[in-house]
Short mmCIF file of C-alpha atoms and ligand atoms in Angstrom, two decimals:
data_model
loop_
_atom_site.label_atom_id
_atom_site.label_comp_id
_atom_site.label_asym_id
_atom_site.label_seq_id
_atom_site.Cartn_x
_atom_site.Cartn_y
_atom_site.Cartn_z
CA MET A 1 -20.54 -53.18 31.87
CA TYR A 2 -19.00 -50.05 33.23
CA PRO A 3 -19.25 -47.10 32.61
CA LYS A 4 -21.10 -47.05 29.35
CA ARG A 5 -24.40 -45.31 29.83
CA THR A 6 -26.77 -47.43 27.81
CA ASP A 7 -30.31 -46.71 26.96
CA GLY A 8 -31.91 -49.77 28.50
CA LYS A 9 -33.65 -52.25 26.26
CA ARG A 10 -33.56 -50.09 23.17
CA CYS A 11 -29.81 -50.41 23.16
CA ALA A 12 -29.53 -54.06 24.10
CA LEU A 13 -29.47 -55.45 20.57
CA ALA A 14 -27.61 -52.65 18.90
CA CYS A 15 -25.04 -52.51 21.63
CA ALA A 16 -24.50 -56.25 21.60
CA SER A 17 -23.69 -56.22 17.91
CA LEU A 18 -21.50 -53.17 18.30
CA LEU A 19 -19.55 -54.94 20.99
CA ALA A 20 -19.18 -57.98 18.79
CA ALA A 21 -17.92 -55.75 16.00
CA ILE A 22 -15.14 -54.22 18.05
CA GLY A 23 -14.25 -57.70 19.17
CA THR A 24 -12.92 -57.95 22.65
CA LEU A 25 -11.22 -54.62 22.81
CA LEU A 26 -11.47 -54.47 26.53
CA MET A 27 -12.08 -51.66 28.85
CA PHE A 28 -9.67 -51.91 31.72
CA PHE A 29 -7.67 -49.88 34.17
CA ALA A 30 -4.04 -50.51 33.29
CA PRO A 31 -1.69 -50.25 36.25
CA TRP A 32 1.25 -48.08 35.28
CA PHE A 33 3.40 -47.88 38.37
CA TYR A 34 3.13 -47.44 42.10
CA THR A 35 5.21 -45.63 44.64
CA ILE A 36 6.04 -46.21 48.27
CA VAL A 37 7.43 -43.61 50.63
CA THR A 38 8.36 -44.92 54.05
CA ASN A 39 8.84 -42.43 56.81
CA PHE A 40 9.67 -42.87 60.48
CA ALA A 41 9.53 -40.15 63.11
CA LEU A 42 12.82 -38.39 63.74
CA SER A 43 12.71 -38.71 67.45
CA LEU A 44 9.75 -39.01 69.72
CA THR A 45 11.09 -36.55 72.23
CA SER A 46 11.94 -33.76 69.83
CA LYS A 47 9.21 -31.23 69.31
CA PRO A 48 8.69 -30.10 65.76
CA THR A 49 11.02 -27.19 65.16
CA PHE A 50 11.26 -24.75 62.33
CA ASN A 51 14.56 -26.14 61.10
CA LEU A 52 13.30 -29.69 60.93
CA TRP A 53 10.22 -28.52 59.11
CA GLN A 54 12.10 -26.29 56.70
CA LYS A 55 14.56 -28.94 55.63
CA THR A 56 14.03 -32.64 56.23
CA PRO A 57 17.38 -33.78 57.67
CA MET A 58 16.91 -37.50 57.10
CA PRO A 59 16.80 -38.80 53.57
CA LEU A 60 13.45 -40.08 52.39
CA TYR A 61 13.30 -42.94 49.98
CA LEU A 62 10.84 -43.03 47.14
CA GLU A 63 10.42 -46.49 45.65
CA PHE A 64 8.89 -47.04 42.24
CA TYR A 65 7.45 -50.33 41.08
CA MET A 66 6.71 -50.42 37.35
CA PHE A 67 4.27 -52.69 35.57
CA ASN A 68 5.55 -54.41 32.44
CA TRP A 69 2.79 -55.31 30.03
CA THR A 70 3.92 -58.71 28.83
CA ASN A 71 1.24 -59.59 26.26
CA PRO A 72 0.26 -56.35 24.50
CA GLU A 73 0.02 -58.00 21.06
CA GLU A 74 -2.84 -60.09 22.33
CA VAL A 75 -4.99 -57.21 23.45
CA HIS A 76 -7.55 -57.87 20.74
CA LYS A 77 -7.76 -61.58 21.45
CA ARG A 78 -10.81 -63.02 23.04
CA ASN A 79 -10.36 -64.41 26.56
CA VAL A 80 -6.81 -63.16 26.97
CA LYS A 81 -6.45 -60.71 29.81
CA PRO A 82 -3.75 -58.06 29.71
CA HIS A 83 -0.94 -59.37 31.90
CA PHE A 84 1.14 -57.03 34.03
CA GLN A 85 4.35 -58.02 35.71
CA GLU A 86 5.70 -55.91 38.53
CA ILE A 87 9.33 -54.81 38.21
CA GLY A 88 10.98 -52.98 41.06
CA PRO A 89 11.91 -51.36 43.27
CA PHE A 90 13.63 -48.45 41.60
CA VAL A 91 14.76 -46.47 44.61
CA PHE A 92 15.31 -42.73 44.71
CA ARG A 93 16.66 -40.74 47.61
CA GLU A 94 14.56 -37.66 48.07
CA THR A 95 15.62 -34.36 49.60
CA LYS A 96 12.88 -32.04 50.62
CA GLU A 97 12.98 -28.42 51.55
CA LYS A 98 10.60 -25.48 51.89
CA VAL A 99 11.52 -22.35 50.01
CA ASN A 100 10.10 -18.89 49.39
CA ILE A 101 8.82 -18.82 52.96
CA THR A 102 6.68 -15.86 54.02
CA TRP A 103 5.27 -15.39 57.52
CA ASN A 104 1.92 -13.64 57.30
CA GLN A 105 -0.05 -11.53 59.82
CA ASN A 106 -2.98 -13.94 59.81
CA ASN A 107 -1.31 -16.88 61.59
CA THR A 108 -0.30 -18.50 58.32
CA ILE A 109 2.91 -19.21 56.49
CA THR A 110 3.24 -19.34 52.71
CA PHE A 111 5.84 -21.57 51.06
CA ASN A 112 6.82 -23.81 48.16
CA HIS A 113 8.33 -27.29 48.15
CA LEU A 114 11.69 -27.90 46.54
CA ARG A 115 12.45 -31.57 46.01
CA TYR A 116 15.32 -33.46 44.39
CA TRP A 117 15.54 -37.15 43.64
CA TYR A 118 18.74 -39.18 43.28
CA PHE A 119 18.71 -42.70 41.94
CA GLU A 120 20.15 -45.30 44.34
CA GLU A 121 21.18 -48.14 42.11
CA SER A 122 22.53 -50.32 44.93
CA LYS A 123 19.13 -50.31 46.65
CA SER A 124 17.23 -50.97 43.41
CA CYS A 125 16.35 -54.14 41.59
CA CYS A 126 17.69 -53.04 38.25
CA LYS A 127 19.16 -50.23 36.22
CA LEU A 128 17.18 -47.20 35.13
CA SER A 129 17.89 -48.22 31.55
CA THR A 130 15.70 -51.32 31.98
CA GLN A 131 13.27 -51.50 29.11
CA ILE A 132 9.66 -52.14 29.83
CA THR A 133 6.46 -52.22 27.83
CA THR A 134 3.75 -49.89 29.02
CA ILE A 135 0.61 -48.29 27.73
CA ASN A 136 1.41 -45.71 25.08
CA ALA A 137 0.35 -42.94 27.40
CA ILE A 138 0.61 -40.12 24.85
CA ALA A 139 -1.56 -41.86 22.27
CA LEU A 140 -4.00 -42.90 24.95
CA ILE A 141 -4.27 -39.47 26.54
CA ALA A 142 -4.61 -37.66 23.22
CA SER A 143 -7.24 -40.11 21.96
CA HIS A 144 -9.13 -39.77 25.18
CA MET A 145 -9.08 -35.98 24.93
CA ILE A 146 -10.61 -35.94 21.48
CA GLU A 147 -13.16 -38.68 22.06
CA ASN A 148 -16.04 -36.21 21.84
CA TRP A 149 -14.68 -34.22 18.91
CA SER A 150 -16.00 -34.53 15.39
CA TYR A 151 -15.56 -37.66 13.30
CA VAL A 152 -13.23 -35.82 10.93
CA ILE A 153 -10.81 -34.91 13.70
CA ARG A 154 -10.87 -38.35 15.25
CA LYS A 155 -10.36 -40.06 11.91
CA GLY A 156 -7.58 -37.65 11.02
CA PHE A 157 -5.87 -38.42 14.27
CA ASP A 158 -6.31 -42.14 13.68
CA ILE A 159 -4.67 -41.88 10.27
CA SER A 160 -1.77 -39.95 11.78
CA LEU A 161 -1.35 -42.61 14.45
CA SER A 162 -1.16 -45.29 11.76
CA ALA A 163 1.31 -43.23 9.77
CA LEU A 164 3.56 -43.05 12.83
CA SER A 165 3.03 -46.78 13.48
CA ALA A 166 1.84 -45.82 16.92
CA LYS A 167 0.39 -48.67 18.92
CA LEU A 168 -1.50 -48.98 22.15
CA TRP A 169 1.77 -49.87 23.84
CA LYS A 170 5.25 -48.49 23.86
CA VAL A 171 8.66 -49.81 24.86
CA THR A 172 10.66 -47.28 26.87
CA THR A 173 13.19 -47.20 29.65
CA VAL A 174 12.18 -46.65 33.24
CA ASP A 175 14.22 -43.46 33.29
CA GLU A 176 12.26 -42.07 30.35
CA ILE A 177 8.88 -42.91 31.82
CA LEU A 178 9.76 -41.25 35.09
CA PHE A 179 12.30 -38.45 34.98
CA SER A 180 14.05 -37.86 31.68
CA GLY A 181 10.97 -38.10 29.48
CA TYR A 182 10.88 -39.47 25.98
CA GLU A 183 10.49 -37.68 22.72
CA ASP A 184 7.66 -38.83 20.58
CA ALA A 185 6.51 -37.69 17.17
CA LEU A 186 3.02 -37.80 18.61
CA ILE A 187 3.73 -34.87 20.90
CA ASN A 188 4.60 -32.70 17.94
CA LEU A 189 1.61 -34.01 16.06
CA ALA A 190 -0.75 -33.25 18.92
CA ARG A 191 0.73 -29.79 19.25
CA SER A 192 0.40 -29.10 15.56
CA MET A 193 -3.32 -29.82 15.63
CA PRO A 194 -5.04 -26.51 16.21
CA GLN A 195 -7.98 -28.34 17.73
CA LEU A 196 -5.77 -29.81 20.42
CA GLN A 197 -4.06 -26.56 21.25
CA SER A 198 -7.21 -25.27 22.83
CA LEU A 199 -7.10 -28.16 25.26
CA SER A 200 -5.04 -27.72 28.36
CA MET A 201 -2.05 -29.80 27.29
CA PRO A 202 1.12 -29.16 29.20
CA ASP A 203 3.60 -27.38 27.02
CA TYR A 204 6.31 -30.02 27.29
CA ASP A 205 8.57 -31.26 24.55
CA LYS A 206 8.89 -34.69 26.16
CA PHE A 207 6.71 -36.99 28.11
CA GLY A 208 7.52 -38.49 31.51
CA TRP A 209 5.52 -38.63 34.68
CA PHE A 210 8.14 -36.79 36.75
CA TYR A 211 9.56 -34.88 33.81
CA GLN A 212 10.72 -31.37 34.81
CA ARG A 213 9.78 -32.06 38.36
CA ASN A 214 13.23 -32.75 39.80
CA GLY A 215 14.42 -29.53 41.46
CA SER A 216 11.29 -27.61 40.60
CA TYR A 217 9.95 -25.37 43.33
CA SER A 218 6.76 -24.56 41.48
CA TYR A 219 5.50 -28.05 40.56
CA ASP A 220 3.90 -28.86 43.91
CA GLY A 221 2.28 -25.45 44.08
CA THR A 222 2.26 -22.77 46.74
CA PHE A 223 0.95 -23.70 50.18
CA ASN A 224 -0.57 -21.47 52.83
CA MET A 225 -0.56 -23.22 56.23
CA GLU A 226 -1.51 -22.29 59.80
CA TYR A 227 1.54 -22.11 62.01
CA SER A 228 -0.02 -22.12 65.46
CA GLY A 229 -3.24 -22.70 67.32
CA PRO A 230 -5.56 -25.69 67.31
CA ASN A 231 -5.34 -26.05 63.54
CA PHE A 232 -1.56 -26.01 63.53
CA GLY A 233 -0.27 -27.60 60.32
CA ASN A 234 -3.51 -27.27 58.39
CA THR A 235 -3.54 -26.21 54.76
CA ARG A 236 -5.60 -23.07 54.27
CA GLU A 237 -4.81 -22.30 50.65
CA TRP A 238 -3.13 -23.97 47.73
CA GLN A 239 -2.10 -21.97 44.70
CA TYR A 240 -3.40 -18.84 46.48
CA ASN A 241 -6.90 -20.24 46.66
CA ASP A 242 -8.97 -21.94 49.34
CA TYR A 243 -11.16 -23.48 46.68
CA LEU A 244 -10.35 -25.78 43.75
CA SER A 245 -12.02 -25.81 40.37
CA TYR A 246 -11.68 -29.51 39.55
CA TYR A 247 -14.77 -31.11 41.03
CA ASP A 248 -18.52 -30.85 41.11
CA LYS A 249 -19.57 -27.60 42.79
CA LYS A 250 -22.11 -29.44 44.92
CA GLY A 251 -20.36 -30.54 48.10
CA GLU A 252 -17.02 -30.05 49.76
CA CYS A 253 -14.75 -31.72 47.19
CA ASN A 254 -13.26 -28.41 46.07
CA THR A 255 -12.39 -27.18 49.55
CA VAL A 256 -8.68 -26.94 50.30
CA ARG A 257 -8.23 -28.57 53.71
CA GLY A 258 -6.28 -31.09 55.74
CA SER A 259 -2.76 -31.22 57.03
CA ALA A 260 -0.04 -29.86 54.78
CA GLY A 261 1.64 -33.23 55.28
CA GLU A 262 3.96 -32.99 58.28
CA PHE A 263 1.83 -32.10 61.28
CA PHE A 264 -1.59 -33.08 62.44
CA SER A 265 -3.50 -31.21 65.10
CA PRO A 266 -2.42 -32.33 68.59
CA ASN A 267 -4.58 -34.11 71.18
CA ARG A 268 -6.18 -36.41 68.68
CA GLN A 269 -9.34 -38.34 69.23
CA ARG A 270 -9.78 -41.54 67.28
CA ASP A 271 -11.54 -39.71 64.48
CA GLU A 272 -10.84 -39.09 60.80
CA ILE A 273 -7.62 -37.45 59.80
CA GLY A 274 -6.65 -36.02 56.46
CA PHE A 275 -4.07 -34.20 54.43
CA PHE A 276 -4.00 -32.16 51.26
CA SER A 277 -2.12 -33.82 48.40
CA PRO A 278 -0.84 -31.59 45.59
CA ASP A 279 -0.08 -34.75 43.57
CA ILE A 280 -3.73 -35.53 43.16
CA CYS A 281 -5.13 -32.06 43.88
CA ARG A 282 -7.42 -33.00 46.70
CA TYR A 283 -8.03 -33.69 50.35
CA VAL A 284 -7.12 -37.25 51.35
CA PRO A 285 -9.08 -38.56 54.33
CA LEU A 286 -7.78 -41.47 56.41
CA THR A 287 -9.85 -43.61 58.76
CA TYR A 288 -8.84 -44.65 62.28
CA GLN A 289 -8.32 -48.40 62.42
CA ASP A 290 -6.71 -49.40 65.73
CA ASP A 291 -3.99 -48.57 68.22
CA LYS A 292 -0.52 -49.63 67.29
CA ASP A 293 2.60 -49.86 69.37
CA ILE A 294 5.73 -48.41 67.79
CA ASP A 295 8.86 -48.97 69.89
CA GLY A 296 6.91 -48.62 73.11
CA THR A 297 4.85 -45.61 72.07
CA THR A 298 1.17 -46.03 71.41
CA GLY A 299 0.02 -44.52 68.17
CA TYR A 300 -3.23 -44.42 66.29
CA LYS A 301 -3.16 -46.27 63.01
CA TYR A 302 -5.02 -44.68 60.12
CA VAL A 303 -5.77 -46.39 56.81
CA MET A 304 -7.62 -45.72 53.60
CA GLY A 305 -11.24 -46.42 54.38
CA ASP A 306 -14.62 -45.68 52.89
CA SER A 307 -14.18 -41.93 53.21
CA TRP A 308 -11.44 -42.07 50.59
CA LEU A 309 -12.15 -45.21 48.56
CA ASP A 310 -15.90 -44.99 48.23
CA ASN A 311 -17.61 -43.56 45.17
CA GLY A 312 -20.62 -41.99 46.84
CA THR A 313 -22.64 -45.15 47.43
CA LYS A 314 -21.71 -45.54 51.09
CA VAL A 315 -20.37 -42.02 51.64
CA PRO A 316 -22.66 -39.59 49.81
CA GLU A 317 -20.22 -36.67 50.30
CA ASN A 318 -17.86 -38.40 47.88
CA ARG A 319 -20.18 -38.05 44.92
CA CYS A 320 -18.71 -34.72 43.94
CA TYR A 321 -15.36 -36.38 43.17
CA CYS A 322 -16.85 -38.63 40.48
CA GLY A 323 -16.99 -36.46 37.39
CA ASP A 324 -19.48 -37.73 34.83
CA PHE A 325 -19.36 -41.29 36.10
CA CYS A 326 -18.40 -42.95 39.32
CA THR A 327 -15.83 -45.71 39.16
CA PRO A 328 -16.27 -48.83 41.29
CA TYR A 329 -14.97 -48.70 44.86
CA GLY A 330 -11.25 -48.19 45.31
CA ALA A 331 -9.96 -45.96 42.50
CA LEU A 332 -10.10 -42.19 42.28
CA ASN A 333 -10.48 -40.17 39.14
CA ILE A 334 -7.66 -37.63 38.98
CA SER A 335 -8.27 -36.57 35.35
CA ALA A 336 -9.33 -33.06 36.27
CA CYS A 337 -6.03 -32.54 38.08
CA LYS A 338 -3.91 -34.05 35.28
CA HIS A 339 -4.91 -32.06 32.19
CA ASN A 340 -7.79 -34.50 31.54
CA ALA A 341 -5.51 -37.50 31.14
CA PRO A 342 -7.58 -40.55 32.15
CA GLY A 343 -5.60 -41.16 35.33
CA PHE A 344 -6.94 -43.07 38.32
CA VAL A 345 -5.28 -43.59 41.67
CA SER A 346 -5.69 -46.70 43.81
CA GLN A 347 -3.71 -48.57 46.40
CA PRO A 348 -1.00 -50.79 44.84
CA HIS A 349 -2.31 -53.92 43.13
CA PHE A 350 -5.83 -52.55 43.64
CA TYR A 351 -5.61 -53.56 47.28
CA ASP A 352 -9.03 -53.27 48.95
CA ALA A 353 -10.70 -52.14 45.71
CA ASP A 354 -13.73 -53.62 43.98
CA PRO A 355 -12.83 -57.01 42.35
CA TYR A 356 -13.92 -55.34 39.10
CA TYR A 357 -10.40 -54.00 38.59
CA LEU A 358 -8.55 -57.28 39.08
CA ASP A 359 -11.05 -59.29 37.02
CA LYS A 360 -10.06 -57.47 33.85
CA ILE A 361 -6.32 -58.05 34.05
CA SER A 362 -3.87 -60.60 35.38
CA GLY A 363 -0.55 -60.59 37.18
CA LEU A 364 -1.55 -58.56 40.22
CA ASN A 365 -1.66 -59.95 43.72
CA PRO A 366 -2.74 -57.55 46.47
CA THR A 367 -1.52 -58.21 49.98
CA LYS A 368 -2.09 -56.13 53.06
CA GLU A 369 1.53 -56.11 54.26
CA LYS A 370 2.92 -54.84 50.99
CA HIS A 371 0.14 -52.71 49.58
CA GLN A 372 -1.98 -51.14 52.27
CA MET A 373 -1.39 -47.45 52.80
CA PHE A 374 -1.25 -46.40 56.42
CA MET A 375 -0.05 -43.81 58.87
CA VAL A 376 0.55 -44.16 62.61
CA ILE A 377 0.24 -40.95 64.61
CA GLU A 378 1.27 -40.14 68.14
CA PRO A 379 -2.02 -38.78 69.49
CA GLU A 380 -0.78 -36.10 71.90
CA THR A 381 1.60 -34.32 69.54
CA GLY A 382 0.01 -35.28 66.25
CA ILE A 383 3.40 -36.31 64.89
CA PRO A 384 3.46 -39.26 62.46
CA LEU A 385 5.48 -42.16 63.88
CA HIS A 386 5.40 -44.39 60.84
CA VAL A 387 4.04 -43.63 57.37
CA GLU A 388 3.72 -46.00 54.46
CA ALA A 389 2.42 -43.85 51.61
CA ARG A 390 1.56 -46.33 48.87
CA LEU A 391 -0.23 -45.25 45.73
CA GLN A 392 -0.69 -46.69 42.27
CA LEU A 393 -1.33 -44.77 39.09
CA ASN A 394 -3.61 -46.40 36.53
CA LEU A 395 -4.72 -45.37 33.07
CA LEU A 396 -8.17 -46.12 31.75
CA VAL A 397 -8.04 -48.00 28.45
CA LYS A 398 -11.30 -48.06 26.56
CA PRO A 399 -12.41 -48.18 22.95
CA ILE A 400 -12.72 -44.75 21.37
CA LYS A 401 -14.84 -44.47 18.27
CA SER A 402 -12.90 -44.28 14.97
CA ILE A 403 -9.52 -44.66 16.63
CA ARG A 404 -8.07 -48.06 16.04
C1 LIG B 501 8.72 -56.78 29.56
O1 LIG B 501 7.80 -57.46 28.73
C2 LIG B 501 8.27 -57.65 27.43
C3 LIG B 501 7.13 -58.26 26.64
O2 LIG B 501 6.14 -57.29 26.45
C4 LIG B 501 9.49 -58.54 27.46
O3 LIG B 501 10.00 -58.72 26.16
C5 LIG B 501 10.56 -57.88 28.34
O4 LIG B 501 11.66 -58.76 28.47
C6 LIG B 501 10.01 -57.58 29.71
N1 LIG B 501 10.97 -56.77 30.43
C7 LIG B 501 11.49 -57.13 31.60
C8 LIG B 501 12.46 -56.18 32.20
O5 LIG B 501 11.17 -58.16 32.16
C1 LIG B 502 11.78 -19.40 45.25
O1 LIG B 502 12.83 -20.29 45.63
C2 LIG B 502 13.61 -20.75 44.55
C3 LIG B 502 14.57 -21.82 45.05
O2 LIG B 502 15.27 -21.39 46.17
C4 LIG B 502 14.32 -19.56 43.89
O3 LIG B 502 15.10 -20.02 42.81
C5 LIG B 502 13.26 -18.59 43.41
O4 LIG B 502 13.86 -17.45 42.86
C6 LIG B 502 12.33 -18.18 44.53
N1 LIG B 502 11.22 -17.42 43.96
C7 LIG B 502 10.80 -16.31 44.50
C8 LIG B 502 9.63 -15.67 43.82
O5 LIG B 502 11.30 -15.82 45.47
C1 LIG B 503 -3.03 -14.81 55.00
O1 LIG B 503 -2.31 -13.68 54.54
C2 LIG B 503 -1.58 -13.87 53.33
C3 LIG B 503 -0.76 -12.60 53.07
O2 LIG B 503 -1.58 -11.46 53.09
C4 LIG B 503 -2.53 -14.20 52.21
O3 LIG B 503 -1.80 -14.42 51.00
C5 LIG B 503 -3.31 -15.45 52.56
O4 LIG B 503 -4.27 -15.70 51.58
C6 LIG B 503 -3.99 -15.30 53.92
N1 LIG B 503 -4.52 -16.60 54.30
C7 LIG B 503 -5.78 -16.81 54.67
C8 LIG B 503 -6.15 -18.19 55.00
O5 LIG B 503 -6.59 -15.91 54.71
C1 LIG B 504 17.85 -34.44 39.92
O1 LIG B 504 18.65 -33.27 39.86
C2 LIG B 504 19.91 -33.42 40.52
C3 LIG B 504 20.58 -32.06 40.51
O2 LIG B 504 20.51 -31.47 39.28
C4 LIG B 504 20.73 -34.49 39.81
O3 LIG B 504 21.96 -34.67 40.45
C5 LIG B 504 19.93 -35.80 39.86
O4 LIG B 504 20.62 -36.82 39.16
C6 LIG B 504 18.55 -35.61 39.26
N1 LIG B 504 17.78 -36.81 39.45
C7 LIG B 504 17.20 -37.48 38.45
C8 LIG B 504 16.44 -38.69 38.83
O5 LIG B 504 17.28 -37.14 37.29
C1 LIG B 505 -17.25 -37.47 26.28
O1 LIG B 505 -18.64 -37.59 26.47
C2 LIG B 505 -19.01 -38.64 27.37
C3 LIG B 505 -20.53 -38.75 27.39
O2 LIG B 505 -21.10 -37.52 27.69
C4 LIG B 505 -18.42 -38.33 28.75
O3 LIG B 505 -18.75 -39.34 29.64
C5 LIG B 505 -16.92 -38.25 28.64
O4 LIG B 505 -16.37 -37.91 29.90
C6 LIG B 505 -16.52 -37.19 27.61
N1 LIG B 505 -15.08 -37.23 27.44
C7 LIG B 505 -14.29 -36.20 27.66
C8 LIG B 505 -12.84 -36.42 27.48
O5 LIG B 505 -14.71 -35.10 27.96
C1 LIG B 506 -13.18 -38.61 35.28
O1 LIG B 506 -13.29 -37.24 35.54
C2 LIG B 506 -13.39 -36.45 34.34
C3 LIG B 506 -13.29 -35.00 34.74
O2 LIG B 506 -14.08 -34.72 35.84
C4 LIG B 506 -14.68 -36.82 33.66
O3 LIG B 506 -14.83 -36.06 32.48
C5 LIG B 506 -14.64 -38.29 33.29
O4 LIG B 506 -15.87 -38.69 32.75
C6 LIG B 506 -14.38 -39.14 34.53
N1 LIG B 506 -14.15 -40.51 34.10
C7 LIG B 506 -14.72 -41.56 34.66
C8 LIG B 506 -14.43 -42.87 34.04
O5 LIG B 506 -15.41 -41.47 35.64
C1 LIG B 507 -19.79 -47.60 43.42
O1 LIG B 507 -19.03 -48.74 43.82
C2 LIG B 507 -19.81 -49.89 44.02
C3 LIG B 507 -18.89 -50.96 44.59
O2 LIG B 507 -17.74 -51.06 43.81
C4 LIG B 507 -20.45 -50.31 42.70
O3 LIG B 507 -21.24 -51.47 42.90
C5 LIG B 507 -21.33 -49.16 42.21
O4 LIG B 507 -21.83 -49.47 40.94
C6 LIG B 507 -20.54 -47.86 42.14
N1 LIG B 507 -21.47 -46.76 41.94
C7 LIG B 507 -21.55 -46.09 40.81
C8 LIG B 507 -22.56 -44.99 40.78
O5 LIG B 507 -20.87 -46.33 39.85
#
């Protein structure tokens, strides 16, 4: 069983009876939603210019696929796996622009991202008012945060949850989960607990994954990028720092590095490539797979390989991303970057991940064509020809002592 650290034989009996006592309250990674951004090169002949970089002229489309939890009432039942049904796409047109641009003396440029999203109902499967059942993220995140606090606090929180009839799941609209946020008595409760105020909870009055992000120029953070030379396009600093504070100090996990997203160094060899993602606060390495022809131009195709999916078993440098425990191959712990919410990122439908993830749930069906993340790059210029950025957000559901 993962990731309970048990004390060998001494625990065997005690743990077995404890497990029996909590019934089959499973530990599983619940898929919440995944996103796809498809991007094609503007024109193969045009060199990257400042104007194109500053404001993306072509609309980008961000597609969301939600997971509806269809059997939440049965979560305590033996031999019933949580079933998740994909609903989507919900398509948003994205406009992207760089603002607060400063050219520095040291070959770098400092800027922020300003992004807006507009719902495109005609391209979507359904309305934003579609109701779906998902994990009660607020209850889950708050419970997770206080798991190591004293019994009194945990029990008090449990009683409050019962008083509010809060359950492990919640029915909300897609709009609320994503952009508009939903109000929840739990947010006020969590904020009124002095013990929770010391935790780094975002000071929001509502909860939604993209809440307050539409039209925000500060959400993605401030980038410092090289604007010429062999490392053209590389991120040097993020949030005025070349070093992060989220990961284990041993190793390179905290180093800010990789492309800022648009440009990769020119004259590429068939070696690793990577970019810095403010969404998950880390460097994302991609592995060369093969050559791919795009409209007569040969590009190098890069995919998520061991250097990104592995937990330190095959690629020892990845150990510093683990936190206290490593998860099985294929999902990354982004808790440190998300105010300690138990968030984990994988490819959609746990494509290419350890079968561990799919064994615990049902309804998912990974296929390469739909779920593999990849990027094809023109090797001489380093310009991406075709990008399919596909990522799934999952929440870890596990029993927490004294919280029913
Ligand atoms: C989502 O699942 C619930 C059961 O949990 C069901 O009642 C509802 O109709 C489903 N929603 C959609 C949009 O299929
Ligand atoms: C940064 O850009 C935004 C959007 O254009 C603007 O509202 C804001 O005042 C700018 N901030 C600074 C510090 O210049
Ligand atoms: C480059 O100079 C700017 C402005 O002085 C500074 O903010 C930034 O940290 C410098 N970047 C690097 C990589 O040293
Ligand atoms: C984002 O903000 C723009 C401008 O305020 C608005 O028109 C648009 O509907 C918003 N998008 C979402 C998804 O709320
Ligand atoms: C609580 O303690 C356990 C065991 O040390 C640890 O694995 C877990 O990450 C801690 N939880 C939090 C939210 O800090
Ligand atoms: C995830 O990372 C956090 C913060 O580093 C850590 O406390 C937690 O134990 C990790 N969780 C798992 C399941 O690895
Ligand atoms: C790393 O992943 C592998 C494959 O999924 C798994 O067998 C192993 O237990 C994981 N390592 C740790 C330290 O959790």
